[in-house]
PDB file of C-alpha atoms in Angstrom:
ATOM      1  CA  UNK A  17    -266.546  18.217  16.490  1.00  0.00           C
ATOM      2  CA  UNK A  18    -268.874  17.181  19.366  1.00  0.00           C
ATOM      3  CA  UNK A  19    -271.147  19.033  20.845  1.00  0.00           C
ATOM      4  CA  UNK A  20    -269.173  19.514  23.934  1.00  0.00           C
ATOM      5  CA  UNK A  21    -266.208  19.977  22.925  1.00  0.00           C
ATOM      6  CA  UNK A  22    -265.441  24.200  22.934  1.00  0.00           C
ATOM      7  CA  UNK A  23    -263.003  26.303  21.099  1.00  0.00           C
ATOM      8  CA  UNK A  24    -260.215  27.770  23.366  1.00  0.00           C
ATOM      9  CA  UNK A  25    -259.360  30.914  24.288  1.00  0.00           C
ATOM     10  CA  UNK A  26    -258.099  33.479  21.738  1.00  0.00           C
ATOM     11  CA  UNK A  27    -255.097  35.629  22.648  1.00  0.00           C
ATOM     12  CA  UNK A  28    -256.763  38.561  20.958  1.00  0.00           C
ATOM     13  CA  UNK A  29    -258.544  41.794  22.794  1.00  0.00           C
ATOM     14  CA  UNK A  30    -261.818  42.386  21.119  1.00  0.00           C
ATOM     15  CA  UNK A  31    -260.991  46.295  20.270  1.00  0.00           C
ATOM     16  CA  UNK A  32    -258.362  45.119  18.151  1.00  0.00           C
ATOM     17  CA  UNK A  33    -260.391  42.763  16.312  1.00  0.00           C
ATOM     18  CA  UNK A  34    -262.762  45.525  15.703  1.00  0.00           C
ATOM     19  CA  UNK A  35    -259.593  47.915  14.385  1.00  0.00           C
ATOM     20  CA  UNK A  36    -258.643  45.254  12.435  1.00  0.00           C
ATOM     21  CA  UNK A  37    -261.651  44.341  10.693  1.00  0.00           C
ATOM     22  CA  UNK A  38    -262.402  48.410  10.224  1.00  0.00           C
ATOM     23  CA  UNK A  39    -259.417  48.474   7.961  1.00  0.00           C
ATOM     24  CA  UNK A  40    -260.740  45.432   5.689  1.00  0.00           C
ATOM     25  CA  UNK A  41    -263.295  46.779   5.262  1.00  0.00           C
ATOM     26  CA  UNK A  42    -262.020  50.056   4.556  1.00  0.00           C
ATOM     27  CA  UNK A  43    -259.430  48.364   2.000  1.00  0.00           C
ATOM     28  CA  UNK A  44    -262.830  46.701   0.509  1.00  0.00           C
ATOM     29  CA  UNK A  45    -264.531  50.222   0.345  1.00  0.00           C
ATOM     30  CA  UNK A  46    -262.017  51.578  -1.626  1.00  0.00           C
ATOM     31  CA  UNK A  47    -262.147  48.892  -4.151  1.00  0.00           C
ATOM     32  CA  UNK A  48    -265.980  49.436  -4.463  1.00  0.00           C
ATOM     33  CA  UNK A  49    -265.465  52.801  -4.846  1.00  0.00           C
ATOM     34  CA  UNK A  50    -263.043  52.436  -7.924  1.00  0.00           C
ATOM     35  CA  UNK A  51    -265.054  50.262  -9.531  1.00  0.00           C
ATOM     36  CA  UNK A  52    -268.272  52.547  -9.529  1.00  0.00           C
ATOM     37  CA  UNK A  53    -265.939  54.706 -11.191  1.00  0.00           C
ATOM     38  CA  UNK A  54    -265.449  52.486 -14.147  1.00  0.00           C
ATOM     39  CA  UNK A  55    -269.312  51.505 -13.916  1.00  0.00           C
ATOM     40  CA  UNK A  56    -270.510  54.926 -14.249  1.00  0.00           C
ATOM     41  CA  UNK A  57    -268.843  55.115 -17.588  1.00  0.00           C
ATOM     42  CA  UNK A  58    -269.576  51.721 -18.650  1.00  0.00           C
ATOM     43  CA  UNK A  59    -273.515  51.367 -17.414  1.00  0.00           C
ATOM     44  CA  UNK A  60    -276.330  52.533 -20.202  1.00  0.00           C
ATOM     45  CA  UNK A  61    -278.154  55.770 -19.789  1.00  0.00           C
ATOM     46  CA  UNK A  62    -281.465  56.108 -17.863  1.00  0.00           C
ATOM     47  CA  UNK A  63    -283.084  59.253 -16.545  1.00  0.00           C
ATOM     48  CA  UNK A  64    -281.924  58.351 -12.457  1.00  0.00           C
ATOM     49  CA  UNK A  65    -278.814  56.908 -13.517  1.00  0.00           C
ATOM     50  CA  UNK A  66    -276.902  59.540 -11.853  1.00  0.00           C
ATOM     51  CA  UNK A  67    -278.706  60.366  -9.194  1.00  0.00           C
ATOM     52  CA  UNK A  68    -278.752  56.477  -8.306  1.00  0.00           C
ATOM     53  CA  UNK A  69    -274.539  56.360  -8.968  1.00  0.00           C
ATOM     54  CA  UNK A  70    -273.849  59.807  -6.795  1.00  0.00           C
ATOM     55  CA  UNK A  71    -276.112  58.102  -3.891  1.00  0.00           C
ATOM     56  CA  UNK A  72    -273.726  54.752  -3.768  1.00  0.00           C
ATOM     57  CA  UNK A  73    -270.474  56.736  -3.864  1.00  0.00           C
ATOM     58  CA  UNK A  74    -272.095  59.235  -1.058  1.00  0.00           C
ATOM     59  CA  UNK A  75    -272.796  56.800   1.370  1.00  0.00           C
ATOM     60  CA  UNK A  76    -269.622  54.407   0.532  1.00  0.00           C
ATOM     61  CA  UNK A  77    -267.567  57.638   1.467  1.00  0.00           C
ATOM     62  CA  UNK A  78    -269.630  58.157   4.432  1.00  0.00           C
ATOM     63  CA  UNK A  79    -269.141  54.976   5.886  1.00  0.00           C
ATOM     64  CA  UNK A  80    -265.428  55.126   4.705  1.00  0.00           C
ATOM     65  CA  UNK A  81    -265.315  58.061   6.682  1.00  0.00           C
ATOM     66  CA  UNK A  82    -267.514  56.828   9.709  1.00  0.00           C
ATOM     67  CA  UNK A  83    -265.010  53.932  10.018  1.00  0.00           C
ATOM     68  CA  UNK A  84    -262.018  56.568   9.794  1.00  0.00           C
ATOM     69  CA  UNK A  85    -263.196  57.554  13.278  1.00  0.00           C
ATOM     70  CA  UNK A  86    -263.622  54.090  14.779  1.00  0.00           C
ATOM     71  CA  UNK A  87    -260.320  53.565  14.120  1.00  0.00           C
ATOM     72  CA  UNK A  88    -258.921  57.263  15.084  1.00  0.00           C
ATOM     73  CA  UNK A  89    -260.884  56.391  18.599  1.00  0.00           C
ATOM     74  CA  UNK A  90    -259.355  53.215  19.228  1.00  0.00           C
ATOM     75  CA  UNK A  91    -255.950  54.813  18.307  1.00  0.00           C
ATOM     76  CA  UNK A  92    -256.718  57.565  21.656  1.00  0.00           C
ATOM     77  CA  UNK A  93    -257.756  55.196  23.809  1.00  0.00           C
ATOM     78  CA  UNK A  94    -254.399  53.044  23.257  1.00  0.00           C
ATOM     79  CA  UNK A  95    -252.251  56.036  22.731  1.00  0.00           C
ATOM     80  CA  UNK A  96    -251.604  55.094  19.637  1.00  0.00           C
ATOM     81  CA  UNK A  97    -253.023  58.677  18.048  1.00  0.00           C
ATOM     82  CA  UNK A  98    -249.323  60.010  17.354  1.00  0.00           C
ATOM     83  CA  UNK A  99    -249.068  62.963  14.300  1.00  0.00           C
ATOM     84  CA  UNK A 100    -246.823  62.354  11.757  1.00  0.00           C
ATOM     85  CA  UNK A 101    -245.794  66.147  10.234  1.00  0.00           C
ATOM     86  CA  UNK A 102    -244.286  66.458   7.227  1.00  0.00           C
ATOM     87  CA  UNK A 103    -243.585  69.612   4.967  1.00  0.00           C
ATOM     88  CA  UNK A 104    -246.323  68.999   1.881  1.00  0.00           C
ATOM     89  CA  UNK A 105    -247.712  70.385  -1.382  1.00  0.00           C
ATOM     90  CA  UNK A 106    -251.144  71.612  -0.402  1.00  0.00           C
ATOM     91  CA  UNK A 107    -252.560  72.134  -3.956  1.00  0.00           C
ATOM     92  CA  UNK A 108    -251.465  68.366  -4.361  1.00  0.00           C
ATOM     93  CA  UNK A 109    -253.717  67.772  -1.303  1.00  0.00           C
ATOM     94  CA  UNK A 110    -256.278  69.680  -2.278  1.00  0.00           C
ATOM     95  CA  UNK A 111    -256.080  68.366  -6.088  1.00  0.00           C
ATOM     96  CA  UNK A 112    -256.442  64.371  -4.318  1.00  0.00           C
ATOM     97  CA  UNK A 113    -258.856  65.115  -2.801  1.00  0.00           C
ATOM     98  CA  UNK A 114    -261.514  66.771  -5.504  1.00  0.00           C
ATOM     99  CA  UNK A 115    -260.427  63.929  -7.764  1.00  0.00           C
ATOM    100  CA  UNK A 116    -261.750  61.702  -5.267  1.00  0.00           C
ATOM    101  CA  UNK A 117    -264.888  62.682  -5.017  1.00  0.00           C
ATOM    102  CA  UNK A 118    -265.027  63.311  -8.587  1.00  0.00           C
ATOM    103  CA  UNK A 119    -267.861  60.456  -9.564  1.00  0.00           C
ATOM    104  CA  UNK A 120    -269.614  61.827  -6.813  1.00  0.00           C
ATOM    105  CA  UNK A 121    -270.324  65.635  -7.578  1.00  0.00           C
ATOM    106  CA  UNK A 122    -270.236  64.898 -11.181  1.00  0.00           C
ATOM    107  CA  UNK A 123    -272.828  62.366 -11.178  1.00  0.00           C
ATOM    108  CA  UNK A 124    -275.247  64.960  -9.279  1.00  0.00           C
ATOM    109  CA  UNK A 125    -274.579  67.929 -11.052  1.00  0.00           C
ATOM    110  CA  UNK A 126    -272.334  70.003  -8.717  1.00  0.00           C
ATOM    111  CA  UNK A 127    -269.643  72.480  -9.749  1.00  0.00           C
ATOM    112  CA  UNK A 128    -266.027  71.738  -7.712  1.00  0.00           C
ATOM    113  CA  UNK A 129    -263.282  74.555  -7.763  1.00  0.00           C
ATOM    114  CA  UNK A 130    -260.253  74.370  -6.094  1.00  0.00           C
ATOM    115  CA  UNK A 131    -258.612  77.616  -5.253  1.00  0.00           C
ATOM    116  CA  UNK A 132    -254.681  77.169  -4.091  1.00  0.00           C
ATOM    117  CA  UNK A 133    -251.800  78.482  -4.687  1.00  0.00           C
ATOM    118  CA  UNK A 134    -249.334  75.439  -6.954  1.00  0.00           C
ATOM    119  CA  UNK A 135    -246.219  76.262  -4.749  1.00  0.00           C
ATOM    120  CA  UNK A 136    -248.070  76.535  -1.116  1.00  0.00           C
ATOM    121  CA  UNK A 137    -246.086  73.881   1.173  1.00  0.00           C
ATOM    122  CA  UNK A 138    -247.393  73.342   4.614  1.00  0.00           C
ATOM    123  CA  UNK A 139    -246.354  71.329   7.670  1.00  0.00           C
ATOM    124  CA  UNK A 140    -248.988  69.165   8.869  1.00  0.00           C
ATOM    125  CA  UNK A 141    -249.640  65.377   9.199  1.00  0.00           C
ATOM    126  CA  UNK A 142    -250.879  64.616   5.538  1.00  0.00           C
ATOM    127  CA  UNK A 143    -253.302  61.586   6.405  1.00  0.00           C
ATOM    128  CA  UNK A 144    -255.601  63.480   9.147  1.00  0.00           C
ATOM    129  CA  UNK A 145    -255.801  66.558   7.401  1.00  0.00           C
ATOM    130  CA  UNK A 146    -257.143  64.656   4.667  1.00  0.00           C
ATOM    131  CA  UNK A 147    -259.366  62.961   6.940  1.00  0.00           C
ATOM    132  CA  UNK A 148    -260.974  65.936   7.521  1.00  0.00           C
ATOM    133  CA  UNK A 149    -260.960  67.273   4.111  1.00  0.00           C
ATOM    134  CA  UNK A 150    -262.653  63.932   3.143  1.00  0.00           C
ATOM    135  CA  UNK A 151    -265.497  64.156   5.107  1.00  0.00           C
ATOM    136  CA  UNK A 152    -266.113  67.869   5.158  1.00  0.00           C
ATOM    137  CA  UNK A 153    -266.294  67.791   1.238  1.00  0.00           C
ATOM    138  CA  UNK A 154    -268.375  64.620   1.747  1.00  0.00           C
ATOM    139  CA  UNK A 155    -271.213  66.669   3.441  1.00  0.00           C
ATOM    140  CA  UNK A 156    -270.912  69.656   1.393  1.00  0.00           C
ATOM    141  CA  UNK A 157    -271.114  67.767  -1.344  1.00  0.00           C
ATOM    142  CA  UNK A 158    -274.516  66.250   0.165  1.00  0.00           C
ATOM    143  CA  UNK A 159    -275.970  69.267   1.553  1.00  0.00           C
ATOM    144  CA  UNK A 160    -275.234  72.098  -1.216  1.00  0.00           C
ATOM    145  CA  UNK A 161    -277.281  73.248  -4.241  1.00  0.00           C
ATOM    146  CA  UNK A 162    -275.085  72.755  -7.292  1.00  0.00           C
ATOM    147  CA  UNK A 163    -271.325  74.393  -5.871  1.00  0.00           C
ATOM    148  CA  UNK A 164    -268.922  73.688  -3.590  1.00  0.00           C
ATOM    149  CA  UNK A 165    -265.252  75.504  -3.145  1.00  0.00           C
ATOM    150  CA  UNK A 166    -262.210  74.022  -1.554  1.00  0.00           C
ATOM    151  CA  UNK A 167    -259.406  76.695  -0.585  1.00  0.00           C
ATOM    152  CA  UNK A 168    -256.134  77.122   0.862  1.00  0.00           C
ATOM    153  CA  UNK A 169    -254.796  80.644   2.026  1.00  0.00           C
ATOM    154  CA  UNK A 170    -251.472  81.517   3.805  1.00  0.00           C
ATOM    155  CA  UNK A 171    -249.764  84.160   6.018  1.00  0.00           C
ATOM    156  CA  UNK A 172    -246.235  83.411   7.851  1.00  0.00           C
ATOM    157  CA  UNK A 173    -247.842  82.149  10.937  1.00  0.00           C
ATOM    158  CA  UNK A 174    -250.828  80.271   9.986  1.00  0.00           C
ATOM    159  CA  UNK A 175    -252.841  78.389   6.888  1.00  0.00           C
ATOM    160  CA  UNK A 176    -256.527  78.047   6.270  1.00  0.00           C
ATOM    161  CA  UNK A 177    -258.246  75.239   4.239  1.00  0.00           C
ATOM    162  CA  UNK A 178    -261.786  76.057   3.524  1.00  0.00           C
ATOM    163  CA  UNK A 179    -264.548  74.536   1.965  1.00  0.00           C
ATOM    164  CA  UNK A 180    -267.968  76.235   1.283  1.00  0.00           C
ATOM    165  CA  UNK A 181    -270.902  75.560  -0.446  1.00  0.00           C
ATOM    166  CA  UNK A 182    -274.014  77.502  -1.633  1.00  0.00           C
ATOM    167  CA  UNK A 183    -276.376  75.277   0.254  1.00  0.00           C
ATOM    168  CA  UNK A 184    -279.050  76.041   3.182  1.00  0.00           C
ATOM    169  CA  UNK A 185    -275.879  76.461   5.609  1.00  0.00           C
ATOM    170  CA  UNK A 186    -275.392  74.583   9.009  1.00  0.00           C
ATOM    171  CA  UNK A 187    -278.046  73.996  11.622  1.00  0.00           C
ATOM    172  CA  UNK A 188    -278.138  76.705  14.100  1.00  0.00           C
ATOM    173  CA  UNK A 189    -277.751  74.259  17.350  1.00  0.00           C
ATOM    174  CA  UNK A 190    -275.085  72.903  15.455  1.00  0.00           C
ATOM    175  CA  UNK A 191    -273.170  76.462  15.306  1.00  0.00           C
ATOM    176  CA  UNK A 192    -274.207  77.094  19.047  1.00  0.00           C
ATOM    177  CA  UNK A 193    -272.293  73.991  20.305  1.00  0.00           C
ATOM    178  CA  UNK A 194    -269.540  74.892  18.215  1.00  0.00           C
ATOM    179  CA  UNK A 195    -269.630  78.671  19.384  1.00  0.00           C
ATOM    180  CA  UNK A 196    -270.045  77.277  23.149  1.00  0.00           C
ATOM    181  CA  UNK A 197    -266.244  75.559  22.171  1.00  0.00           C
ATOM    182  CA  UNK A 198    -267.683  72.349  23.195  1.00  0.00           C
ATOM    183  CA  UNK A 199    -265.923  68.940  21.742  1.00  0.00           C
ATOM    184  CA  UNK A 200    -267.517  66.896  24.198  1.00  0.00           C
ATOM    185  CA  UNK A 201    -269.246  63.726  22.542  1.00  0.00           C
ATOM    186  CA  UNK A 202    -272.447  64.176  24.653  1.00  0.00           C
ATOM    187  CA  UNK A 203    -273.104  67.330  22.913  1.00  0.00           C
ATOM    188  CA  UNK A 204    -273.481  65.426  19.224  1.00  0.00           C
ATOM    189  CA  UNK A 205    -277.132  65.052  17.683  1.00  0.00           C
ATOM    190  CA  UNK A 206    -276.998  61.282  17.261  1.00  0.00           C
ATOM    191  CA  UNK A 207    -280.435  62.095  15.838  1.00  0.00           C
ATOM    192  CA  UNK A 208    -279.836  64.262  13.061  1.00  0.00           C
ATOM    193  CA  UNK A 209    -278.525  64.536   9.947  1.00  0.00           C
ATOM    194  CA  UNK A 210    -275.556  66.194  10.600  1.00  0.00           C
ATOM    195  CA  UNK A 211    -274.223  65.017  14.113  1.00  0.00           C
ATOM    196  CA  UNK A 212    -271.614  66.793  14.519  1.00  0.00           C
ATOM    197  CA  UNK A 213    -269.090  63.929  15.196  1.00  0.00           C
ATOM    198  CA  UNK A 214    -266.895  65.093  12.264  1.00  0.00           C
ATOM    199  CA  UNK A 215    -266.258  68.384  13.615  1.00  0.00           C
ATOM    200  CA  UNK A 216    -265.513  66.431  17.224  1.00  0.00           C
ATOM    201  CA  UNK A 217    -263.074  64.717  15.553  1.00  0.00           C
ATOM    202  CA  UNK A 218    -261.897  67.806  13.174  1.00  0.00           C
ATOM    203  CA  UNK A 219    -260.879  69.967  16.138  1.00  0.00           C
ATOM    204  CA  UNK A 220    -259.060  67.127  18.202  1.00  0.00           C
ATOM    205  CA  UNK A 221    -256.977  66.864  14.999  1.00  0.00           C
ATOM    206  CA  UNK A 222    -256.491  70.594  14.243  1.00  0.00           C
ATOM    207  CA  UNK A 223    -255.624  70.832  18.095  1.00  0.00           C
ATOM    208  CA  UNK A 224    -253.250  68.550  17.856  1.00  0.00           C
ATOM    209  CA  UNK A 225    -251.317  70.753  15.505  1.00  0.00           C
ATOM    210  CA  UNK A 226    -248.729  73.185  17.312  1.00  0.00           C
ATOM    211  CA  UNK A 227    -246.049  75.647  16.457  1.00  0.00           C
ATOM    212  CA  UNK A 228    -242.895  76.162  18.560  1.00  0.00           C
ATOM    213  CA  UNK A 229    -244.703  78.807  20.288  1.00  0.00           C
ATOM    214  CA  UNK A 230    -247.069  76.605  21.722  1.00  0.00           C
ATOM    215  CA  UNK A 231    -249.861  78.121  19.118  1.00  0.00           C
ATOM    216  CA  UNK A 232    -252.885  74.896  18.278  1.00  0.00           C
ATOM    217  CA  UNK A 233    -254.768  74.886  15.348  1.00  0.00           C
ATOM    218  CA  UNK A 234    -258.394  75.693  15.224  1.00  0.00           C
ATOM    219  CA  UNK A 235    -261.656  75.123  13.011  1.00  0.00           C
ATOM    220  CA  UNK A 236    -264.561  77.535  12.136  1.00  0.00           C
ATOM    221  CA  UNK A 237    -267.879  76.770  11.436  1.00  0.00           C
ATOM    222  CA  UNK A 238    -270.132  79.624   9.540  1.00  0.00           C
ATOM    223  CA  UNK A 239    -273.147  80.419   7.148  1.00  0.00           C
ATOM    224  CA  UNK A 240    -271.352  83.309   5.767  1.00  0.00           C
ATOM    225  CA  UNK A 241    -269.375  81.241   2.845  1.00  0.00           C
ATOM    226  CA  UNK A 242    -268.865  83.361  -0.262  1.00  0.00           C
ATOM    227  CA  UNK A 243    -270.933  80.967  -1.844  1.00  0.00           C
ATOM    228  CA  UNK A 244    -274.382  81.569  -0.043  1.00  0.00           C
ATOM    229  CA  UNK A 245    -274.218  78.344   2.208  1.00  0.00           C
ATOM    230  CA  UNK A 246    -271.378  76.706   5.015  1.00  0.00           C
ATOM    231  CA  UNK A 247    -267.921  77.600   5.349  1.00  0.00           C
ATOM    232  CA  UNK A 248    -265.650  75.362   6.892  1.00  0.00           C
ATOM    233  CA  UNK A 249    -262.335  76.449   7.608  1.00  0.00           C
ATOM    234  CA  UNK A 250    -259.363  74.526   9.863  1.00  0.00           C
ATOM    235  CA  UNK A 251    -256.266  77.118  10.426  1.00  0.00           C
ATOM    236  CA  UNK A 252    -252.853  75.421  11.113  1.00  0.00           C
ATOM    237  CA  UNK A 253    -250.268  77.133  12.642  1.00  0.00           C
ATOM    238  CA  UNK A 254    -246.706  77.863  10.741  1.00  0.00           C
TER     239      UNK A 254
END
């Protein structure tokens, strides 16, 4: 090719280039993520070999997760965000879930229960609810001592997943722009640890969840887990 000759034009928006290469590398993510599983058993023992595993897995979830929201905000701003509900197991959920970050809190020590009733069946859209389960087990994972609890409680109008852990609990202006009901995205601590930007997304999702009544789901945020540390709850309506 000479040096002035150009390549045309390409019939392709740039935001969908972006959403498109998101999911590669999410696909490739995934793939790296199974395979630490198989290294963990197969690498020799030395004294930070854990530590060193659980911090790959963290941050390949993280960024797994981080890339989840790309996508979910490119999805709103083409109304393309559309729930699909469909009546499912929660303790199968739930069960996905702590397997998945298995490597992870067994690498670093930390004790994972899951508390659920076998036959609880719930109607909710399975892939964002697991979004957020993903990436609130993610940072409680991160952030706790040595324990971390995922449950799932019922009543005939609503359900409550939960997930605490007996670390030093959220930070207080964290909790004050949850308590002032904010899910603005100028309110998130792009300078912290914990941003917030999870929860944004977390109660967009949960609010997108309605019963015939008109009812929307909710989240809570709290220090007063039965564990010692944060409690995060989302409550779905029947």
């Amino acid at each position: 090719m000479r040096d002035t000759d150009s390549i045309g034009p390409v019939n392709l928006e740039f935001p969908d280039v972006l959403a498109c290469s998101f999911h590669d590398i999410k696909n490739s993510l995934e793939l790296l993520s199974i395979t630490l599983d198989s290294l963990s058993e197969s690498l020799p023992e030395y004294p930070l070999k854990n530590e060193h595993l659980g911090c790959v897995q963290y941050e390949v979830l993280r960024i797994s997760n981080t890339l989840t929201y790309m996508l979910a905000v490119y999805k709103m701003e083409n109304r393309q965000f559309l729930l699909d509900t469909n009546h499912n197991s929660v303790h199968e959920l739930l069960e996905e879930t702590s397997c998945k970050y298995g490597l992870f809190t067994r690498t670093l020590g930390i004790s994972l229960e899951v508390c659920c009733p076998e036959d609880l069946i719930w109607y909710f859209d399975r892939n964002l609810i697991s979004i957020i389960l993903d990436e609130t087990l993610n940072n409680a994972s991160r952030y706790t001592r040595d324990r971390v609890k995922i449950s799932a409680t019922s009543t005939e109008s609503q359900m409550t997943l939960s997930i605490e852990d007996n670390g030093p609990g959220y930070p207080e202006a964290l909790l004050n722009n949850f308590r002032d009901n904010s899910s603005r995205l100028d309110k998130i601590h792009f300078n912290r640890n914990r941003t917030g930007l999870g929860i944004y997304f977390a109660k967009i999702i949960a609010e997108s969840h309605t019963d015939k009544s008109g009812k929307v789901g909710q989240i809570h945020l709290s220090n007063d887990s039965s564990l010692g540390g944060s409690k995060f709850s989302i409550i779905l309506p029947a």
